[in-house]
Amino acid sequence: MAANVNPTVRRRRLGSELRKLREAKGMTAEEVATRLLVSQSKISRLENGRRSISQRDVRDLCQVYGVDDDRMVDSLMVMAKESRQRGWWHAFGDIPYSVYIGLEAEAESIRNYESLLIPGLLQTRDYAQEVVTGMQPEATAAEVDKRVEVRLRRQDRIHDPEQAVRFWAVLDEGALHRVVGNAHIMREQLEHLAELSTLPHVTVQVIPFSVGAHPGMSGAFSIMKFPESTDCDVVYLEGVTSDLYLERESDVRLYTVMYEHLRAEALGPEQSRVRIAEVAKEYSE
């Protein structure tokens, strides 16, 4: 297997191919589940890439769908094998948002909106430590450290000289003023944010308080785009007990339009950098 194979993306691509085969056969997920004596939810999870797919699953499904092209079956079997490999994040144990990390690791571009905090890919270690501690009050020190290390490792996508992700962040101005930790941590974080915003592949825009109500007030979200044309965009919404991944074209279009509105209402990149620097100085006083 190639060293750069991403198991999360492989599961997603394989699930998409299996769904196409089922639809071409004119079968519902319930009918397939009945034929294989499994639950309908298993078929759904296989198709949406949220569950690892064994080679046996692929073989059984191909039989149900009447796939007689040996090359296609072999290709799907290889994808199933690769989808069961472990990404770098698995070395850190059970990570609740591991599916997101897998998608983020493969994304060509990410459009992120945050209303309350600095995006994870742009956080300093001290800021990240305070954010994780505050958002997970019952986590042990070891659990907090693990999450912080994972967050910092994810930032390789920003600093990779060869495959850096195109990252566009729109922030509500409130994220600059919410004191996470103390003034010293905030000053360093905002100075770091301003510095990263000068990178050619990173854009940061701030929505000033003067804008008033805006579409992003419903909550944070990210839109991920992938290099392969066969991989559709994904909208990610983080939850307390579970995360939501939207892939339907209509849903992605809605969030894309919303993001364009947010970009239009935000200060331009240069103006945003000036505003971030101004707020950083306030933490020095």
PDB file of C-alpha atoms in Angstrom, residues 45 50 95-100 135-136 147 220 235-246:
ATOM      1  CA  ARG A  45     -22.845   3.392   7.380  1.00  0.00           C
ATOM      2  CA  ARG A  50     -18.549   6.072   8.558  1.00  0.00           C
ATOM      3  CA  ILE A  95     -10.181  10.502  19.141  1.00  0.00           C
ATOM      4  CA  PRO A  96     -13.908  11.446  18.941  1.00  0.00           C
ATOM      5  CA  TYR A  97     -13.512  13.466  15.731  1.00  0.00           C
ATOM      6  CA  SER A  98     -11.161  11.055  13.938  1.00  0.00           C
ATOM      7  CA  VAL A  99     -13.389  11.019  10.838  1.00  0.00           C
ATOM      8  CA  TYR A 100     -12.966  14.772  10.531  1.00  0.00           C
ATOM      9  CA  MET A 135     -14.359  22.838  26.636  1.00  0.00           C
ATOM     10  CA  GLN A 136     -13.629  19.480  28.316  1.00  0.00           C
ATOM     11  CA  ARG A 147      -5.956  16.414  22.308  1.00  0.00           C
ATOM     12  CA  ALA A 220     -19.355  27.351  13.358  1.00  0.00           C
ATOM     13  CA  VAL A 235     -19.707  20.406   5.295  1.00  0.00           C
ATOM     14  CA  TYR A 236     -18.636  19.643   8.861  1.00  0.00           C
ATOM     15  CA  LEU A 237     -20.613  20.672  11.947  1.00  0.00           C
ATOM     16  CA  GLU A 238     -19.104  19.805  15.322  1.00  0.00           C
ATOM     17  CA  GLY A 239     -21.426  18.626  18.092  1.00  0.00           C
ATOM     18  CA  VAL A 240     -21.066  17.840  21.782  1.00  0.00           C
ATOM     19  CA  THR A 241     -21.888  14.130  21.521  1.00  0.00           C
ATOM     20  CA  SER A 242     -21.688  13.577  17.769  1.00  0.00           C
ATOM     21  CA  ASP A 243     -20.595  15.390  14.627  1.00  0.00           C
ATOM     22  CA  LEU A 244     -22.558  16.026  11.447  1.00  0.00           C
ATOM     23  CA  TYR A 245     -21.198  15.597   7.924  1.00  0.00           C
ATOM     24  CA  LEU A 246     -23.310  16.999   5.103  1.00  0.00           C
TER      25      LEU A 246
END
